[in-house]
mmCIF file of C-alpha atoms in Angstrom:
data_model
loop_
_atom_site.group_PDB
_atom_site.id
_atom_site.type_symbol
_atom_site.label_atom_id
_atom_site.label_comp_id
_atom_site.label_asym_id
_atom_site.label_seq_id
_atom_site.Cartn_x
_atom_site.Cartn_y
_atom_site.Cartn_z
ATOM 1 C CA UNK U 1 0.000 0.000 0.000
ATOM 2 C CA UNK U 2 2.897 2.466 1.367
ATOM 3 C CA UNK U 3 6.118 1.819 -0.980
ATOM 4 C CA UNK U 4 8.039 4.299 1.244
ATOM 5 C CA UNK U 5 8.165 5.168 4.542
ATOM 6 C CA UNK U 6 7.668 9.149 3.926
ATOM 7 C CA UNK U 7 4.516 8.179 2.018
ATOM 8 C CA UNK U 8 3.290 6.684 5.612
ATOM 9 C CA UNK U 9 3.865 9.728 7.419
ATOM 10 C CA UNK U 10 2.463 11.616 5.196
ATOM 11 C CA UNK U 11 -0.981 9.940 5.308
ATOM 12 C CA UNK U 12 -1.009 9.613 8.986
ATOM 13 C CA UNK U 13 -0.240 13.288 8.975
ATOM 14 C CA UNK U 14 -2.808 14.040 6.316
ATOM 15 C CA UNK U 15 -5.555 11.996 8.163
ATOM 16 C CA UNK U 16 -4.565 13.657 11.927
ATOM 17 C CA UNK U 17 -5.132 17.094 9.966
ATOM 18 C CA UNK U 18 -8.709 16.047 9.196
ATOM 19 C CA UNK U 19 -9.635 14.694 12.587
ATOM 20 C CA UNK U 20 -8.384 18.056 13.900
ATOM 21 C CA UNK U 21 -10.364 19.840 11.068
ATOM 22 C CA UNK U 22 -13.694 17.742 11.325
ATOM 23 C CA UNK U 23 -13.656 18.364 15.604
ATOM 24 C CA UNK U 24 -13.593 22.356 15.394
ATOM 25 C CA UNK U 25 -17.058 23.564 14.862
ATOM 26 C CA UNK U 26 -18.062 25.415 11.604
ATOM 27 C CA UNK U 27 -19.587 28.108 13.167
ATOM 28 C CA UNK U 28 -15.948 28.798 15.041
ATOM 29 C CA UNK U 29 -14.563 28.997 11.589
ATOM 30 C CA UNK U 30 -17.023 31.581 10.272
ATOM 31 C CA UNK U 31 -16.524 33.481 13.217
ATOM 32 C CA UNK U 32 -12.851 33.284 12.737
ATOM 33 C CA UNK U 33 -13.085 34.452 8.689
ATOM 34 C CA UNK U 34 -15.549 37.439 9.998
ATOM 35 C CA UNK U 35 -12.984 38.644 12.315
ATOM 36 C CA UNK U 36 -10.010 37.985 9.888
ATOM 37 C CA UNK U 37 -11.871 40.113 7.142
ATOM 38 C CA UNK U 38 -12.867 42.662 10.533
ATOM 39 C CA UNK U 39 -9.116 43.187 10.680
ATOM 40 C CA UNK U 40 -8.207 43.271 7.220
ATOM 41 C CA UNK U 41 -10.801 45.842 6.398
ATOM 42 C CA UNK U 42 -9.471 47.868 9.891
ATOM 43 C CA UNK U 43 -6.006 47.735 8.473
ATOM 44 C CA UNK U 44 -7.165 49.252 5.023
ATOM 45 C CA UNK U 45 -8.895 52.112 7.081
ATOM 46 C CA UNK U 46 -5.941 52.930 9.732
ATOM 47 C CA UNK U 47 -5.903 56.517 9.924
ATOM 48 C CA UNK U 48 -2.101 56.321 9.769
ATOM 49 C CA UNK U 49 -2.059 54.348 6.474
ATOM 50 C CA UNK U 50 -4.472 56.978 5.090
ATOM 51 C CA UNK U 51 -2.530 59.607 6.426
ATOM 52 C CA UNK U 52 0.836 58.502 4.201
ATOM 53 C CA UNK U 53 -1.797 58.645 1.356
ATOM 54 C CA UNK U 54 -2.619 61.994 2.429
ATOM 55 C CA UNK U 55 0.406 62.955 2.353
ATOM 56 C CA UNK U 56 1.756 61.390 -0.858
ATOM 57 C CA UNK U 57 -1.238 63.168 -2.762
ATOM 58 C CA UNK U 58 -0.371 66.856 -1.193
ATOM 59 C CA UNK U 59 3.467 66.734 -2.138
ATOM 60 C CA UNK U 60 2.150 65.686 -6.011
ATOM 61 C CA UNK U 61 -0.273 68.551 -6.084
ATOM 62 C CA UNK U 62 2.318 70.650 -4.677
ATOM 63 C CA UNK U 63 5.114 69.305 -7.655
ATOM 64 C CA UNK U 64 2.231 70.133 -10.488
ATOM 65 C CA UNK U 65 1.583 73.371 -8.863
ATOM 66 C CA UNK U 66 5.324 74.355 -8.257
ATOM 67 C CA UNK U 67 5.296 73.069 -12.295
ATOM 68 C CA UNK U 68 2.686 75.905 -13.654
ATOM 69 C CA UNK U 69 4.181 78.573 -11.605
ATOM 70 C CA UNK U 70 7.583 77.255 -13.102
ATOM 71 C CA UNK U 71 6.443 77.406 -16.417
ATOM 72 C CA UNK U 72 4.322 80.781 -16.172
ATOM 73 C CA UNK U 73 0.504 78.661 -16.140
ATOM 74 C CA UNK U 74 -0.422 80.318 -13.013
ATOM 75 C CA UNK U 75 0.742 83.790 -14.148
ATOM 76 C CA UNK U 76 -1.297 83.348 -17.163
ATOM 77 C CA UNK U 77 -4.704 82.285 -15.053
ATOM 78 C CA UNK U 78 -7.147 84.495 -13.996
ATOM 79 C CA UNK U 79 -7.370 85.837 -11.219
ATOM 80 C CA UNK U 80 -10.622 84.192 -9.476
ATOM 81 C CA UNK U 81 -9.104 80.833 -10.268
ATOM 82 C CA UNK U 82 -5.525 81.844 -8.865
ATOM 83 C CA UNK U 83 -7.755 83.361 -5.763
ATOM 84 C CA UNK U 84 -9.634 80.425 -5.024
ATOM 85 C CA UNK U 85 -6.765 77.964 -5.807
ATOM 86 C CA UNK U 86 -4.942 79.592 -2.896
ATOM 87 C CA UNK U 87 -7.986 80.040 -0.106
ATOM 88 C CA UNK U 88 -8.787 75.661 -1.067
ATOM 89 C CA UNK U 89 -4.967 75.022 -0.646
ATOM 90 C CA UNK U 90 -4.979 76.535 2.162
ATOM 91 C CA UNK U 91 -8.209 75.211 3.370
ATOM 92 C CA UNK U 92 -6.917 71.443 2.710
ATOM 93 C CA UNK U 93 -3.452 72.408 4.408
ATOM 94 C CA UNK U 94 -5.167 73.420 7.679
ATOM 95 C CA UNK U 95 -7.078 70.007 7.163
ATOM 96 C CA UNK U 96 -4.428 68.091 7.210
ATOM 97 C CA UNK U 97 -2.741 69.418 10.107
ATOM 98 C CA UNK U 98 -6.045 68.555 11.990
ATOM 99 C CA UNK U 99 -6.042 65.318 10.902
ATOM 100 C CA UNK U 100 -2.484 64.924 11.423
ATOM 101 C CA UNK U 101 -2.701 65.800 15.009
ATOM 102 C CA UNK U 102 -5.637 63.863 15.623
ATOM 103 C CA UNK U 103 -4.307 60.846 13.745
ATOM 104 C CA UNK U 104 -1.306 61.530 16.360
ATOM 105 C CA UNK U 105 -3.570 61.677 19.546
ATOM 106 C CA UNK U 106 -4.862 57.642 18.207
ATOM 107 C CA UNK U 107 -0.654 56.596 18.049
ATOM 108 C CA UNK U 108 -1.693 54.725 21.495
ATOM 109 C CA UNK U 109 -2.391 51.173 20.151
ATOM 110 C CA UNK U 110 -4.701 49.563 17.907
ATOM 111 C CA UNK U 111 -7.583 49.754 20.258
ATOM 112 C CA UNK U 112 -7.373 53.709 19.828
ATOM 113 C CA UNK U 113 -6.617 53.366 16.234
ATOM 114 C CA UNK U 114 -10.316 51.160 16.271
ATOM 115 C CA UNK U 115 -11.914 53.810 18.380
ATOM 116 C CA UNK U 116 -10.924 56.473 16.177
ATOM 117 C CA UNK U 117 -11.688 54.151 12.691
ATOM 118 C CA UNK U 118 -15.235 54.382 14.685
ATOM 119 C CA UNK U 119 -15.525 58.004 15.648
ATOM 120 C CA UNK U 120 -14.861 58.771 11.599
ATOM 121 C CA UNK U 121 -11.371 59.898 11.617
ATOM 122 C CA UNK U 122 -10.372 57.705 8.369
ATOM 123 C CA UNK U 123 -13.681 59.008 6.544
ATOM 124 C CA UNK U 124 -12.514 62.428 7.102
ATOM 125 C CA UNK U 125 -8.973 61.876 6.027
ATOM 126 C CA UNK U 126 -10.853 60.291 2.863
ATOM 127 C CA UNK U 127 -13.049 63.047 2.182
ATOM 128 C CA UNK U 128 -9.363 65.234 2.580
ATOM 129 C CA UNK U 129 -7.711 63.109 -0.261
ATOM 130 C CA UNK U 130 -11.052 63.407 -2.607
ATOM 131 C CA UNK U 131 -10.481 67.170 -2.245
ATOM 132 C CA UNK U 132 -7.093 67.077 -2.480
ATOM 133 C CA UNK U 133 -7.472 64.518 -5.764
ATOM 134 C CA UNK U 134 -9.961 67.428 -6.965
ATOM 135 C CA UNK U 135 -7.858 70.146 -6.488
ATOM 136 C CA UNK U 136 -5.293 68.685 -8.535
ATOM 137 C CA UNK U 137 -8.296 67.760 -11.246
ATOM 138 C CA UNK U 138 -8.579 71.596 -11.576
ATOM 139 C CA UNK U 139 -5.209 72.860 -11.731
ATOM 140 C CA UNK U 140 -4.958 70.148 -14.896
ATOM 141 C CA UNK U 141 -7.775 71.647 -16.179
ATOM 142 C CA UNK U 142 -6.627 75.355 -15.820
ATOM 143 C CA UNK U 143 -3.313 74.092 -17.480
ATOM 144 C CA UNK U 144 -5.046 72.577 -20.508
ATOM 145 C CA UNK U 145 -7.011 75.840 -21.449
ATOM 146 C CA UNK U 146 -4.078 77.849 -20.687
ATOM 147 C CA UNK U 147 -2.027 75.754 -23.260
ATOM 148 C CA UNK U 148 -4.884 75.911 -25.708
ATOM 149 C CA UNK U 149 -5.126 79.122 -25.753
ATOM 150 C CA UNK U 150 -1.502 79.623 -25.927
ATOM 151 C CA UNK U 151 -1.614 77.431 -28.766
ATOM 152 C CA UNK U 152 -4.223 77.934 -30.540
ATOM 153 C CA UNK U 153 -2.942 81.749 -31.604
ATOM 154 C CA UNK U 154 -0.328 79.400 -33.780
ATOM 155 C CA UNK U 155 -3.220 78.311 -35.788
#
């Protein structure tokens, strides 16, 4: 039946495993997989992993904006966009240091970082990087015209 002893072990091993497996009760399992996907989906919505998103989506906008001033875009805009561009940079920038000191009031343990997941710290810091992803959406969109315009007087 067995030509080798390794074979043997293997199928005493094999059929151990499935007593084991066959004693622990199903609904254990499912209660195990709920609170394995509970911590995986708690992991995605750390405010400190959000915050390094944050943060990575600021320092772009700030490279595309430091680009159009480079390049003379933003002296070419008009003034109401230039105007509000500033006041929502500014807006988001006071954001973030909110969030940032918050997120650093939660640096406690993962209780606190639960707690805070709860109180809607991470939904906030989301709602930051949609503004921050749609401040960047405009600034592209001022550029475009802007180069357009520029060359469209080549026409």
């Amino acid at each position: 039946m067995f030509s080798t002893l390794q074979e043997y072990h293997q199928a005493i091993i094999s059929a151990a495993w499935m007593i084991i497996l066959s004693l622990i009760p199903q609904d254990l399992v499912r209660a195990g997989a709920i609170l394995f996907g509970f911590l995986i989906c708690v992991h995605a919505m750390r405010p400190r992993t959000l915050m390094k998103t944050l943060q990575l989506r600021l320092s772009s906008l700030e490279e595309k904006l430091q680009d159009a001033v480079d390049s003379g875009i933003m002296r070419q805009s008009d003034t109401i966009f230039t105007n509000q561009f500033t006041r929502d940079i500014g807006r988001i920038r006071y954001t973030i240091f909110e969030l940032y000191e918050r997120m650093l009031m939660t640096s406690g343990g993962i209780f606190q970082e639960v707690k805070a997941v709860w109180e809607g710290l991470s939904l906030k810091i989301n709602q930051c990087i949609r503004d921050v992803d749609d401040l960047e959406r405009d600034l592209e969109i001022n550029r475009a015209k802007i180069l357009k315009n520029r060359y469209h007087l080549w026409k």
